[in-house]
Amino acid sequence: KELADALLAHANERGNGDEMSPVFYLQQGGHAKGAPLTRRRFDVMWNRIGKQVDWVRTRGVTSHWIRHTIITWVERATSSPSTAS
């Protein structure tokens, strides 16, 4: 819940009110809004994090990995016992 709340607060602060608008931007000096982060930029970011955090590197953590993992957790948490796999 804390992560979801923090992400919603970030989206409300940085977004333009459209739920489909990007909220993660490159910063260009100070608080100026730059270009939205690209898939390549996220890849570079996860590679840099993996150099500092072993489990990120060994598990191959990427934005897609996090998305898939969270979706799996939510499905397991919200599925009824008769439909859970």
Short mmCIF file of N, CA and C in Angstrom, two decimals:
data_model
loop_
_atom_site.label_atom_id
_atom_site.label_comp_id
_atom_site.label_asym_id
_atom_site.label_seq_id
_atom_site.Cartn_x
_atom_site.Cartn_y
_atom_site.Cartn_z
N LYS A 1 0.82 -1.19 0.00
CA LYS A 1 0.00 0.00 0.00
C LYS A 1 0.87 1.26 0.00
N GLU A 2 1.95 1.26 0.72
CA GLU A 2 2.80 2.45 0.77
C GLU A 2 3.38 2.78 -0.60
N LEU A 3 3.83 1.75 -1.35
CA LEU A 3 4.38 1.98 -2.68
C LEU A 3 3.30 2.53 -3.60
N ALA A 4 2.12 1.94 -3.58
CA ALA A 4 1.02 2.40 -4.42
C ALA A 4 0.66 3.85 -4.09
N ASP A 5 0.61 4.19 -2.81
CA ASP A 5 0.30 5.56 -2.40
C ASP A 5 1.37 6.53 -2.89
N ALA A 6 2.63 6.13 -2.78
CA ALA A 6 3.73 6.99 -3.23
C ALA A 6 3.68 7.18 -4.74
N LEU A 7 3.38 6.12 -5.49
CA LEU A 7 3.29 6.24 -6.95
C LEU A 7 2.12 7.12 -7.36
N LEU A 8 0.99 6.99 -6.69
CA LEU A 8 -0.16 7.85 -6.99
C LEU A 8 0.15 9.31 -6.69
N ALA A 9 0.82 9.56 -5.57
CA ALA A 9 1.20 10.93 -5.23
C ALA A 9 2.15 11.50 -6.28
N HIS A 10 3.10 10.68 -6.71
CA HIS A 10 4.05 11.11 -7.74
C HIS A 10 3.32 11.41 -9.04
N ALA A 11 2.40 10.53 -9.43
CA ALA A 11 1.63 10.74 -10.66
C ALA A 11 0.79 12.01 -10.58
N ASN A 12 0.18 12.25 -9.43
CA ASN A 12 -0.62 13.47 -9.26
C ASN A 12 0.24 14.73 -9.34
N GLU A 13 1.45 14.63 -8.82
CA GLU A 13 2.36 15.78 -8.83
C GLU A 13 2.95 16.03 -10.21
N ARG A 14 3.34 14.97 -10.90
CA ARG A 14 4.06 15.11 -12.17
C ARG A 14 3.20 14.98 -13.41
N GLY A 15 2.05 14.32 -13.29
CA GLY A 15 1.21 14.08 -14.46
C GLY A 15 0.39 15.30 -14.82
N ASN A 16 -0.31 15.18 -15.94
CA ASN A 16 -1.13 16.31 -16.39
C ASN A 16 -2.62 16.05 -16.16
N GLY A 17 -2.95 15.05 -15.37
CA GLY A 17 -4.33 14.72 -15.09
C GLY A 17 -4.88 13.61 -15.97
N ASP A 18 -4.21 13.35 -17.08
CA ASP A 18 -4.61 12.26 -17.97
C ASP A 18 -3.96 10.98 -17.47
N GLU A 19 -4.77 9.96 -17.16
CA GLU A 19 -4.21 8.74 -16.57
C GLU A 19 -3.25 8.02 -17.50
N MET A 20 -3.24 8.33 -18.77
CA MET A 20 -2.34 7.68 -19.71
C MET A 20 -1.07 8.51 -19.98
N SER A 21 -0.96 9.68 -19.37
CA SER A 21 0.23 10.52 -19.62
C SER A 21 1.41 10.00 -18.82
N PRO A 22 2.62 10.10 -19.38
CA PRO A 22 3.81 9.66 -18.64
C PRO A 22 4.08 10.58 -17.45
N VAL A 23 4.59 10.00 -16.37
CA VAL A 23 4.91 10.80 -15.19
C VAL A 23 6.39 10.71 -14.83
N PHE A 24 7.14 9.86 -15.50
CA PHE A 24 8.58 9.75 -15.26
C PHE A 24 9.30 10.47 -16.38
N TYR A 25 10.02 11.55 -16.03
CA TYR A 25 10.71 12.39 -16.99
C TYR A 25 12.17 12.54 -16.63
N LEU A 26 12.99 12.77 -17.66
CA LEU A 26 14.36 13.18 -17.42
C LEU A 26 14.31 14.60 -16.88
N GLN A 27 15.13 14.89 -15.89
CA GLN A 27 15.17 16.25 -15.37
C GLN A 27 16.25 17.02 -16.10
N GLN A 28 15.91 18.22 -16.49
CA GLN A 28 16.86 19.07 -17.21
C GLN A 28 17.15 20.30 -16.36
N GLY A 29 18.04 20.13 -15.40
CA GLY A 29 18.42 21.24 -14.55
C GLY A 29 17.27 21.72 -13.69
N GLY A 30 17.41 21.60 -12.41
CA GLY A 30 16.35 22.04 -11.51
C GLY A 30 15.12 21.15 -11.61
N HIS A 31 13.97 21.77 -11.71
CA HIS A 31 12.72 21.03 -11.75
C HIS A 31 12.07 21.05 -13.12
N ALA A 32 12.81 21.47 -14.13
CA ALA A 32 12.24 21.54 -15.48
C ALA A 32 11.86 20.15 -15.96
N LYS A 33 10.71 20.06 -16.60
CA LYS A 33 10.25 18.78 -17.12
C LYS A 33 10.92 18.53 -18.47
N GLY A 34 11.63 17.43 -18.57
CA GLY A 34 12.28 17.05 -19.82
C GLY A 34 11.43 16.05 -20.58
N ALA A 35 12.07 15.26 -21.39
CA ALA A 35 11.38 14.25 -22.20
C ALA A 35 10.98 13.07 -21.32
N PRO A 36 9.84 12.43 -21.64
CA PRO A 36 9.47 11.23 -20.88
C PRO A 36 10.56 10.16 -20.98
N LEU A 37 10.72 9.37 -19.91
CA LEU A 37 11.70 8.30 -19.95
C LEU A 37 11.29 7.26 -21.00
N THR A 38 12.28 6.80 -21.73
CA THR A 38 12.04 5.79 -22.76
C THR A 38 12.34 4.40 -22.21
N ARG A 39 11.93 3.40 -22.95
CA ARG A 39 12.23 2.01 -22.58
C ARG A 39 13.74 1.83 -22.45
N ARG A 40 14.51 2.43 -23.36
CA ARG A 40 15.97 2.31 -23.31
C ARG A 40 16.54 2.94 -22.04
N ARG A 41 15.99 4.08 -21.64
CA ARG A 41 16.47 4.75 -20.43
C ARG A 41 16.21 3.89 -19.20
N PHE A 42 15.02 3.25 -19.15
CA PHE A 42 14.75 2.34 -18.05
C PHE A 42 15.72 1.17 -18.06
N ASP A 43 16.06 0.63 -19.24
CA ASP A 43 17.04 -0.47 -19.33
C ASP A 43 18.38 -0.04 -18.77
N VAL A 44 18.83 1.15 -19.15
CA VAL A 44 20.11 1.68 -18.65
C VAL A 44 20.05 1.83 -17.13
N MET A 45 18.93 2.34 -16.63
CA MET A 45 18.77 2.53 -15.19
C MET A 45 18.88 1.19 -14.44
N TRP A 46 18.16 0.15 -14.95
CA TRP A 46 18.22 -1.15 -14.27
C TRP A 46 19.60 -1.78 -14.36
N ASN A 47 20.32 -1.57 -15.45
CA ASN A 47 21.70 -2.07 -15.55
C ASN A 47 22.59 -1.39 -14.52
N ARG A 48 22.43 -0.09 -14.34
CA ARG A 48 23.23 0.63 -13.35
C ARG A 48 22.89 0.18 -11.94
N ILE A 49 21.59 -0.02 -11.66
CA ILE A 49 21.19 -0.49 -10.34
C ILE A 49 21.77 -1.89 -10.10
N GLY A 50 21.74 -2.75 -11.13
CA GLY A 50 22.26 -4.11 -11.01
C GLY A 50 23.74 -4.16 -10.67
N LYS A 51 24.49 -3.13 -11.04
CA LYS A 51 25.91 -3.08 -10.68
C LYS A 51 26.11 -2.82 -9.19
N GLN A 52 25.10 -2.23 -8.55
CA GLN A 52 25.19 -1.90 -7.13
C GLN A 52 24.42 -2.87 -6.24
N VAL A 53 23.37 -3.51 -6.79
CA VAL A 53 22.48 -4.37 -6.00
C VAL A 53 22.50 -5.76 -6.63
N ASP A 54 23.16 -6.70 -5.95
CA ASP A 54 23.35 -8.04 -6.51
C ASP A 54 22.05 -8.72 -6.92
N TRP A 55 21.01 -8.67 -6.07
CA TRP A 55 19.78 -9.40 -6.38
C TRP A 55 19.08 -8.85 -7.61
N VAL A 56 19.28 -7.58 -7.92
CA VAL A 56 18.70 -7.01 -9.15
C VAL A 56 19.37 -7.65 -10.35
N ARG A 57 20.69 -7.78 -10.30
CA ARG A 57 21.44 -8.38 -11.40
C ARG A 57 21.14 -9.88 -11.53
N THR A 58 21.18 -10.60 -10.41
CA THR A 58 21.02 -12.06 -10.49
C THR A 58 19.61 -12.47 -10.88
N ARG A 59 18.62 -11.68 -10.55
CA ARG A 59 17.23 -12.00 -10.92
C ARG A 59 16.83 -11.39 -12.26
N GLY A 60 17.71 -10.58 -12.83
CA GLY A 60 17.39 -9.96 -14.11
C GLY A 60 16.24 -8.97 -14.01
N VAL A 61 16.22 -8.17 -12.94
CA VAL A 61 15.13 -7.24 -12.72
C VAL A 61 15.12 -6.17 -13.81
N THR A 62 13.94 -5.97 -14.35
CA THR A 62 13.68 -4.91 -15.34
C THR A 62 12.32 -4.32 -15.01
N SER A 63 11.94 -3.28 -15.69
CA SER A 63 10.60 -2.72 -15.49
C SER A 63 9.54 -3.75 -15.84
N HIS A 64 9.77 -4.51 -16.89
CA HIS A 64 8.81 -5.55 -17.28
C HIS A 64 8.72 -6.63 -16.19
N TRP A 65 9.86 -7.02 -15.62
CA TRP A 65 9.89 -8.02 -14.56
C TRP A 65 9.06 -7.55 -13.37
N ILE A 66 9.23 -6.29 -12.98
CA ILE A 66 8.48 -5.74 -11.85
C ILE A 66 6.98 -5.72 -12.17
N ARG A 67 6.63 -5.28 -13.36
CA ARG A 67 5.22 -5.24 -13.77
C ARG A 67 4.61 -6.64 -13.70
N HIS A 68 5.28 -7.61 -14.28
CA HIS A 68 4.79 -8.99 -14.30
C HIS A 68 4.66 -9.54 -12.88
N THR A 69 5.66 -9.29 -12.04
CA THR A 69 5.65 -9.79 -10.67
C THR A 69 4.50 -9.18 -9.88
N ILE A 70 4.29 -7.89 -10.00
CA ILE A 70 3.20 -7.23 -9.27
C ILE A 70 1.85 -7.73 -9.75
N ILE A 71 1.69 -7.89 -11.05
CA ILE A 71 0.43 -8.42 -11.57
C ILE A 71 0.17 -9.81 -11.01
N THR A 72 1.20 -10.65 -10.96
CA THR A 72 1.06 -12.00 -10.40
C THR A 72 0.65 -11.94 -8.93
N TRP A 73 1.31 -11.08 -8.15
CA TRP A 73 0.98 -10.95 -6.73
C TRP A 73 -0.48 -10.50 -6.55
N VAL A 74 -0.89 -9.52 -7.33
CA VAL A 74 -2.26 -9.01 -7.21
C VAL A 74 -3.26 -10.10 -7.57
N GLU A 75 -2.99 -10.83 -8.65
CA GLU A 75 -3.90 -11.91 -9.04
C GLU A 75 -4.00 -12.97 -7.94
N ARG A 76 -2.88 -13.32 -7.35
CA ARG A 76 -2.90 -14.33 -6.28
C ARG A 76 -3.64 -13.81 -5.05
N ALA A 77 -3.45 -12.53 -4.74
CA ALA A 77 -4.07 -11.96 -3.54
C ALA A 77 -5.57 -11.76 -3.72
N THR A 78 -6.02 -11.56 -4.94
CA THR A 78 -7.43 -11.25 -5.16
C THR A 78 -8.23 -12.41 -5.72
N SER A 79 -7.57 -13.50 -6.07
CA SER A 79 -8.28 -14.66 -6.60
C SER A 79 -8.98 -15.40 -5.48
N SER A 80 -10.15 -15.95 -5.79
CA SER A 80 -10.83 -16.78 -4.79
C SER A 80 -10.08 -18.10 -4.72
N PRO A 81 -10.12 -18.78 -3.58
CA PRO A 81 -9.38 -20.06 -3.42
C PRO A 81 -9.73 -21.10 -4.48
N SER A 82 -10.94 -21.09 -4.97
CA SER A 82 -11.31 -22.11 -5.96
C SER A 82 -10.71 -21.84 -7.33
N THR A 83 -10.31 -20.57 -7.61
CA THR A 83 -9.74 -20.26 -8.92
C THR A 83 -8.24 -20.03 -8.88
N ALA A 84 -7.65 -19.97 -7.69
CA ALA A 84 -6.21 -19.74 -7.58
C ALA A 84 -5.45 -20.96 -8.10
N SER A 85 -4.35 -20.70 -8.80
CA SER A 85 -3.56 -21.82 -9.33
C SER A 85 -2.36 -22.11 -8.48
#
